[in-house]
Amino acid sequence: MIGSMSDSPLPLSILDLSPIRDDGDAGQSFRHSLSLAQHGEALGFRRYWLAEHHGMPGIASAATSTLLAYIGAGTRSIRIGAGGVMLPNHSPLVIAEQFGTLESLYPGRIDLGLGRAPGSDQRTSRALRRDLASDADQFPQDVLELMDFMSPEPRQSVLAVPGRGLQVPVWILGSSTFGAQLAAHLGLPYAFASHFAPQQLMPALRIYRETFKPSAQLAKPYAMAGFNIFAADDEAQAHLLASSWQQSFVNLRSGRPGRLPPPVAGYRERIGPSENMLLDSVLSCAAIGTRETVRAGLQEFVDRTGVQEVIVASGVYDHAARLRSYEIAAEAARDLRMPA
């Protein structure tokens, strides 16, 4: 166990990719996303984040800031943000203006998570940027430039309007130790993508905590990590629900990205050893089952990692079942406590 536990309840947040179902379209996905954000707000989830991806048939959240404006208009108090914006795809000024606009519309509710991955393949990246000159190696400098645009006294002569002076909280996202080093150096909160790439979670958290430098935004390290939850009122149903995401993940890693498929009974018995090993690895940060199973899984995850917040992904096909999965997650976390 890492450290001691405080008396504060464990904060849970929502990570949404606005999945497009086999029988649906992007419009349906957006309506489901708003419904999920409203549901999370009513349940007491701290944040609702959308992730930027491009050229993926099963993910509708490509225009992340545009979709966040829709989510913000339909909610009142839950923090909303990007988990994240893939900064190499954009100029820092454009993101400062977009998130300055969101902060102006929904003051005190906006988060800006930044990642250095493209969220797409090389051809799609080239289409987004027209060329690949602004590569991921420029990411630290781009982060600093973006933060400067949103500062009260920017050093640059170009102004972000809206954006200047709004100081939208910036997070660094990562699935390796690079993001941990950058977040620690800049004194920013850190979110690790352990819901799909858990392999370097513990080394990244250790580096982040050991090398953290306090900043104007953050006095001490604050880490959040992704966790998959597929919850239902009985174990068999939960495992059935999980099969949609499992199919989607295997298809993606096999070079066959597609829409979120309906659940299939006994899916893991139908696939080979290599696919099962892939799922075993990614599901090391997951809980599949009833409230009791989810509670035990969350407790073990928090004890092992010491993260101050957990952001929950739940790629369930049926929308009502997805809402129920998040509801069970909230119930399961009610008695858990965050690290001191």
Short mmCIF file of C-alpha atoms in Angstrom, two decimals:
data_model
loop_
_atom_site.label_atom_id
_atom_site.label_comp_id
_atom_site.label_asym_id
_atom_site.label_seq_id
_atom_site.Cartn_x
_atom_site.Cartn_y
_atom_site.Cartn_z
CA MET A 1 0.00 0.00 0.00
CA ILE A 2 1.27 3.50 -0.83
CA GLY A 3 0.96 5.92 2.08
CA SER A 4 -2.04 6.24 4.37
CA MET A 5 -5.65 6.97 3.53
CA SER A 6 -7.41 10.24 4.31
CA ASP A 7 -10.98 10.81 5.43
CA SER A 8 -11.92 12.30 2.05
CA PRO A 9 -13.95 10.13 -0.33
CA LEU A 10 -12.19 8.93 -3.46
CA PRO A 11 -13.03 11.24 -6.38
CA LEU A 12 -14.26 9.48 -9.51
CA SER A 13 -14.38 11.05 -12.97
CA ILE A 14 -15.66 9.97 -16.38
CA LEU A 15 -13.64 9.40 -19.56
CA ASP A 16 -15.74 9.30 -22.71
CA LEU A 17 -14.71 8.66 -26.32
CA SER A 18 -18.29 9.19 -27.52
CA PRO A 19 -18.31 5.68 -29.04
CA ILE A 20 -20.21 5.06 -32.28
CA ARG A 21 -22.15 1.82 -32.07
CA ASP A 22 -22.57 -0.67 -34.89
CA ASP A 23 -26.22 0.34 -35.22
CA GLY A 24 -25.70 4.08 -34.60
CA ASP A 25 -24.15 7.28 -35.90
CA ALA A 26 -22.27 10.27 -34.51
CA GLY A 27 -25.45 12.17 -33.67
CA GLN A 28 -26.63 9.33 -31.47
CA SER A 29 -23.18 9.19 -29.84
CA PHE A 30 -23.31 12.87 -28.98
CA ARG A 31 -26.76 12.58 -27.40
CA HIS A 32 -25.54 9.59 -25.38
CA SER A 33 -22.46 11.57 -24.29
CA LEU A 34 -24.60 14.43 -22.98
CA SER A 35 -26.84 11.94 -21.18
CA LEU A 36 -23.77 10.34 -19.60
CA ALA A 37 -22.37 13.71 -18.46
CA GLN A 38 -25.72 14.64 -16.91
CA HIS A 39 -25.91 11.24 -15.22
CA GLY A 40 -22.38 11.63 -13.88
CA GLU A 41 -23.18 15.11 -12.58
CA ALA A 42 -26.21 13.77 -10.68
CA LEU A 43 -24.11 10.93 -9.24
CA GLY A 44 -21.36 13.24 -7.98
CA PHE A 45 -18.58 12.45 -10.46
CA ARG A 46 -15.94 15.20 -10.35
CA ARG A 47 -15.09 15.55 -14.05
CA TYR A 48 -16.28 14.54 -17.47
CA TRP A 49 -13.49 14.36 -20.05
CA LEU A 50 -13.53 13.68 -23.79
CA ALA A 51 -10.56 12.29 -25.71
CA GLU A 52 -9.40 13.52 -29.12
CA HIS A 53 -9.05 10.85 -31.81
CA HIS A 54 -9.13 11.14 -35.58
CA GLY A 55 -10.00 8.83 -38.46
CA MET A 56 -11.39 6.13 -36.12
CA PRO A 57 -14.74 4.68 -37.25
CA GLY A 58 -15.87 4.01 -33.69
CA ILE A 59 -14.94 7.31 -31.98
CA ALA A 60 -16.94 10.52 -32.50
CA SER A 61 -15.00 12.96 -30.29
CA ALA A 62 -12.61 14.32 -32.94
CA ALA A 63 -13.83 17.94 -32.63
CA THR A 64 -13.26 17.86 -28.88
CA SER A 65 -13.78 21.52 -27.99
CA THR A 66 -16.94 21.73 -30.11
CA LEU A 67 -18.43 18.71 -28.38
CA LEU A 68 -17.44 20.11 -24.97
CA ALA A 69 -19.46 23.25 -25.73
CA TYR A 70 -22.51 21.02 -26.27
CA ILE A 71 -21.83 19.11 -23.03
CA GLY A 72 -21.33 22.32 -21.07
CA ALA A 73 -24.66 23.74 -22.24
CA GLY A 74 -26.47 20.66 -20.94
CA THR A 75 -24.77 20.45 -17.52
CA ARG A 76 -24.45 22.81 -14.56
CA SER A 77 -21.65 21.92 -12.18
CA ILE A 78 -19.51 18.97 -13.28
CA ARG A 79 -16.05 19.94 -14.53
CA ILE A 80 -15.69 19.26 -18.25
CA GLY A 81 -12.53 19.01 -20.28
CA ALA A 82 -10.22 17.26 -22.66
CA GLY A 83 -8.51 14.04 -21.76
CA GLY A 84 -6.99 15.07 -23.91
CA VAL A 85 -6.20 17.45 -26.70
CA MET A 86 -3.37 16.01 -28.80
CA LEU A 87 -1.32 19.17 -28.98
CA PRO A 88 0.97 18.19 -31.91
CA ASN A 89 -2.16 18.34 -34.10
CA HIS A 90 -2.80 22.02 -33.33
CA SER A 91 -1.19 25.39 -32.89
CA PRO A 92 -1.05 26.42 -29.22
CA LEU A 93 -2.84 29.68 -30.08
CA VAL A 94 -5.87 27.86 -31.51
CA ILE A 95 -6.21 25.68 -28.41
CA ALA A 96 -5.82 28.73 -26.15
CA GLU A 97 -8.64 30.44 -28.05
CA GLN A 98 -10.87 27.34 -28.02
CA PHE A 99 -10.45 26.64 -24.32
CA GLY A 100 -10.58 30.35 -23.54
CA THR A 101 -13.97 30.32 -25.25
CA LEU A 102 -15.10 27.32 -23.19
CA GLU A 103 -13.86 28.93 -19.95
CA SER A 104 -15.71 32.13 -20.85
CA LEU A 105 -18.92 30.16 -21.42
CA TYR A 106 -18.58 27.89 -18.37
CA PRO A 107 -16.27 29.69 -15.91
CA GLY A 108 -14.52 27.56 -13.33
CA ARG A 109 -15.53 24.27 -14.96
CA ILE A 110 -12.95 23.69 -17.72
CA ASP A 111 -9.91 21.38 -17.68
CA LEU A 112 -7.32 21.13 -20.45
CA GLY A 113 -5.49 17.82 -20.60
CA LEU A 114 -2.65 17.75 -23.14
CA GLY A 115 -1.08 14.74 -24.83
CA ARG A 116 1.79 14.42 -27.28
CA ALA A 117 0.46 11.42 -29.22
CA PRO A 118 -1.29 12.23 -32.51
CA GLY A 119 -4.43 10.23 -31.70
CA SER A 120 -4.32 8.91 -35.26
CA ASP A 121 -2.08 7.30 -37.86
CA GLN A 122 0.58 9.15 -39.87
CA ARG A 123 -1.61 9.76 -42.91
CA THR A 124 -4.35 11.26 -40.73
CA SER A 125 -1.77 13.35 -38.88
CA ARG A 126 -0.53 14.72 -42.19
CA ALA A 127 -4.10 15.58 -43.20
CA LEU A 128 -4.63 17.38 -39.89
CA ARG A 129 -1.44 19.43 -40.01
CA ARG A 130 -0.80 19.49 -43.78
CA ASP A 131 2.80 18.49 -42.99
CA LEU A 132 4.61 16.74 -40.14
CA ALA A 133 7.02 19.57 -39.32
CA SER A 134 5.43 20.23 -35.91
CA ASP A 135 6.27 16.86 -34.39
CA ALA A 136 5.83 15.44 -30.90
CA ASP A 137 9.39 16.42 -29.91
CA GLN A 138 8.17 20.03 -29.75
CA PHE A 139 5.52 19.10 -27.20
CA PRO A 140 7.16 20.63 -24.08
CA GLN A 141 7.71 23.94 -25.85
CA ASP A 142 4.15 23.91 -27.22
CA VAL A 143 2.79 23.34 -23.70
CA LEU A 144 4.74 26.34 -22.39
CA GLU A 145 3.57 28.49 -25.30
CA LEU A 146 -0.06 27.50 -24.71
CA MET A 147 0.15 28.22 -20.98
CA ASP A 148 1.71 31.60 -21.73
CA PHE A 149 -1.18 32.50 -24.06
CA MET A 150 -3.60 31.91 -21.15
CA SER A 151 -1.50 33.73 -18.53
CA PRO A 152 -2.38 37.21 -17.19
CA GLU A 153 0.79 38.74 -18.68
CA PRO A 154 1.79 36.79 -21.81
CA ARG A 155 5.36 37.20 -23.00
CA GLN A 156 4.24 36.82 -26.63
CA SER A 157 3.05 39.77 -28.69
CA VAL A 158 0.15 37.77 -30.16
CA LEU A 159 -2.92 37.70 -27.91
CA ALA A 160 -5.33 34.80 -27.40
CA VAL A 161 -8.81 36.37 -27.35
CA PRO A 162 -10.57 34.86 -25.51
CA GLY A 163 -7.87 33.07 -23.55
CA ARG A 164 -5.52 35.66 -22.06
CA GLY A 165 -5.69 35.72 -18.28
CA LEU A 166 -8.16 32.85 -17.96
CA GLN A 167 -5.55 30.36 -16.68
CA VAL A 168 -7.50 27.19 -17.57
CA PRO A 169 -6.02 24.35 -15.45
CA VAL A 170 -3.58 22.35 -17.59
CA TRP A 171 -2.94 18.64 -17.09
CA ILE A 172 -0.26 16.52 -18.73
CA LEU A 173 -1.47 13.16 -20.04
CA GLY A 174 0.72 10.17 -20.67
CA SER A 175 1.09 6.45 -21.21
CA SER A 176 4.87 6.40 -20.62
CA THR A 177 7.40 8.07 -18.35
CA PHE A 178 7.90 11.07 -20.68
CA GLY A 179 4.67 12.77 -19.61
CA ALA A 180 5.48 12.08 -15.96
CA GLN A 181 8.82 13.87 -16.28
CA LEU A 182 7.24 16.87 -18.01
CA ALA A 183 4.33 17.15 -15.56
CA ALA A 184 6.76 16.99 -12.62
CA HIS A 185 9.11 19.57 -14.16
CA LEU A 186 6.28 22.03 -14.85
CA GLY A 187 4.44 21.36 -11.58
CA LEU A 188 1.23 20.24 -13.26
CA PRO A 189 -1.32 17.53 -12.44
CA TYR A 190 -0.71 14.24 -14.24
CA ALA A 191 -3.18 11.76 -15.74
CA PHE A 192 -1.97 8.32 -16.82
CA ALA A 193 -3.77 6.29 -19.52
CA SER A 194 -3.72 3.01 -17.59
CA HIS A 195 -7.16 2.11 -18.95
CA PHE A 196 -5.51 1.10 -22.25
CA ALA A 197 -1.73 1.18 -21.65
CA PRO A 198 -1.02 0.14 -18.04
CA GLN A 199 2.50 -1.23 -18.51
CA GLN A 200 4.46 1.84 -17.32
CA LEU A 201 1.94 3.12 -14.78
CA MET A 202 3.98 2.49 -11.63
CA PRO A 203 7.36 3.78 -12.96
CA ALA A 204 5.61 6.89 -14.30
CA LEU A 205 3.92 7.64 -10.97
CA ARG A 206 7.19 7.13 -9.10
CA ILE A 207 9.07 9.54 -11.41
CA TYR A 208 6.27 12.10 -11.18
CA ARG A 209 6.22 12.10 -7.38
CA GLU A 210 9.97 11.97 -6.84
CA THR A 211 10.84 14.79 -9.26
CA PHE A 212 7.82 17.08 -8.82
CA LYS A 213 8.52 20.83 -8.58
CA PRO A 214 5.79 23.04 -7.05
CA SER A 215 4.28 25.65 -9.34
CA ALA A 216 1.73 28.46 -9.25
CA GLN A 217 -0.92 25.94 -10.34
CA LEU A 218 -0.04 23.07 -7.99
CA ALA A 219 1.82 22.88 -4.67
CA LYS A 220 2.25 19.10 -4.52
CA PRO A 221 1.83 16.14 -6.91
CA TYR A 222 -1.68 15.23 -7.99
CA ALA A 223 -2.11 12.07 -10.04
CA MET A 224 -5.16 10.59 -11.71
CA ALA A 225 -5.23 7.23 -13.52
CA GLY A 226 -7.60 5.54 -15.94
CA PHE A 227 -9.55 2.45 -14.89
CA ASN A 228 -11.99 0.35 -16.91
CA ILE A 229 -15.24 -0.61 -15.20
CA PHE A 230 -17.87 -2.90 -16.65
CA ALA A 231 -20.46 -3.24 -13.92
CA ALA A 232 -23.88 -4.85 -13.76
CA ASP A 233 -26.21 -6.34 -11.18
CA ASP A 234 -24.85 -9.83 -11.80
CA GLU A 235 -21.41 -11.10 -12.78
CA ALA A 236 -22.46 -12.85 -15.98
CA GLN A 237 -24.12 -9.71 -17.32
CA ALA A 238 -21.05 -7.60 -16.51
CA HIS A 239 -18.76 -9.98 -18.43
CA LEU A 240 -21.18 -9.93 -21.35
CA LEU A 241 -21.16 -6.11 -21.38
CA ALA A 242 -17.35 -6.06 -21.31
CA SER A 243 -17.16 -8.13 -24.49
CA SER A 244 -18.07 -5.14 -26.70
CA TRP A 245 -15.00 -3.19 -25.59
CA GLN A 246 -12.86 -6.34 -25.68
CA GLN A 247 -13.82 -6.96 -29.30
CA SER A 248 -13.16 -3.34 -30.18
CA PHE A 249 -9.74 -3.33 -28.52
CA VAL A 250 -8.62 -6.57 -30.17
CA ASN A 251 -9.84 -5.30 -33.55
CA LEU A 252 -7.96 -2.03 -33.09
CA ARG A 253 -4.70 -3.71 -32.12
CA SER A 254 -5.12 -6.11 -35.05
CA GLY A 255 -5.35 -3.24 -37.51
CA ARG A 256 -9.12 -3.50 -37.98
CA PRO A 257 -10.61 -0.46 -36.19
CA GLY A 258 -14.37 -0.28 -36.38
CA ARG A 259 -17.52 0.76 -34.60
CA LEU A 260 -18.32 -0.52 -31.12
CA PRO A 261 -19.82 -3.99 -31.68
CA PRO A 262 -22.70 -5.53 -29.73
CA PRO A 263 -21.75 -7.89 -26.90
CA VAL A 264 -21.01 -11.53 -27.61
CA ALA A 265 -21.45 -14.27 -25.01
CA GLY A 266 -18.28 -16.28 -24.39
CA TYR A 267 -16.11 -13.93 -26.48
CA ARG A 268 -12.85 -14.72 -24.68
CA GLU A 269 -13.37 -18.45 -25.21
CA ARG A 270 -13.61 -17.80 -28.97
CA ILE A 271 -10.30 -15.97 -29.39
CA GLY A 272 -6.74 -17.28 -29.37
CA PRO A 273 -3.99 -17.15 -26.74
CA SER A 274 -2.32 -14.01 -28.13
CA GLU A 275 -5.57 -12.04 -28.08
CA ASN A 276 -6.32 -13.24 -24.55
CA MET A 277 -2.82 -12.22 -23.40
CA LEU A 278 -3.41 -8.77 -24.90
CA LEU A 279 -6.68 -8.42 -22.98
CA ASP A 280 -5.17 -9.75 -19.75
CA SER A 281 -2.52 -7.04 -19.97
CA VAL A 282 -4.83 -4.12 -20.64
CA LEU A 283 -7.42 -5.33 -18.13
CA SER A 284 -4.89 -5.29 -15.30
CA CYS A 285 -6.43 -1.88 -14.53
CA ALA A 286 -10.07 -2.90 -14.67
CA ALA A 287 -12.97 -4.35 -12.73
CA ILE A 288 -15.70 -6.48 -14.30
CA GLY A 289 -18.63 -7.57 -12.14
CA THR A 290 -21.09 -6.49 -9.48
CA ARG A 291 -20.74 -3.61 -7.02
CA GLU A 292 -18.75 -5.79 -4.60
CA THR A 293 -16.30 -6.85 -7.33
CA VAL A 294 -15.92 -3.27 -8.55
CA ARG A 295 -15.38 -1.98 -5.02
CA ALA A 296 -12.64 -4.53 -4.39
CA GLY A 297 -11.01 -3.72 -7.73
CA LEU A 298 -11.03 0.02 -7.08
CA GLN A 299 -9.68 -0.47 -3.57
CA GLU A 300 -6.79 -2.61 -4.82
CA PHE A 301 -6.02 -0.09 -7.57
CA VAL A 302 -5.95 2.89 -5.20
CA ASP A 303 -3.92 0.97 -2.59
CA ARG A 304 -1.40 -0.08 -5.23
CA THR A 305 -1.00 3.25 -7.01
CA GLY A 306 -1.80 5.90 -4.41
CA VAL A 307 -3.54 8.04 -7.04
CA GLN A 308 -5.71 10.85 -5.74
CA GLU A 309 -8.40 10.38 -8.38
CA VAL A 310 -9.64 7.65 -10.72
CA ILE A 311 -11.08 8.37 -14.15
CA VAL A 312 -13.43 5.62 -15.29
CA ALA A 313 -13.90 4.35 -18.83
CA SER A 314 -16.83 2.07 -19.58
CA GLY A 315 -17.18 1.09 -23.24
CA VAL A 316 -20.59 -0.55 -22.96
CA TYR A 317 -22.75 -0.99 -26.06
CA ASP A 318 -26.23 -0.44 -24.61
CA HIS A 319 -26.63 3.12 -23.34
CA ALA A 320 -28.91 2.28 -20.41
CA ALA A 321 -26.48 -0.45 -19.34
CA ARG A 322 -23.59 2.01 -19.62
CA LEU A 323 -25.38 4.49 -17.36
CA ARG A 324 -26.02 1.68 -14.88
CA SER A 325 -22.33 0.70 -15.00
CA TYR A 326 -21.31 4.21 -13.94
CA GLU A 327 -24.03 4.23 -11.29
CA ILE A 328 -22.66 1.01 -9.79
CA ALA A 329 -19.14 2.45 -9.94
CA ALA A 330 -20.29 5.48 -7.94
CA GLU A 331 -21.99 3.20 -5.39
CA ALA A 332 -18.87 1.05 -5.12
CA ALA A 333 -16.60 4.04 -4.51
CA ARG A 334 -18.80 5.63 -1.87
CA ASP A 335 -16.92 4.12 1.07
CA LEU A 336 -13.45 4.26 -0.45
CA ARG A 337 -10.98 6.88 0.70
CA MET A 338 -8.26 8.71 -1.18
CA PRO A 339 -4.56 8.64 -0.17
CA ALA A 340 -3.48 11.24 2.38
#
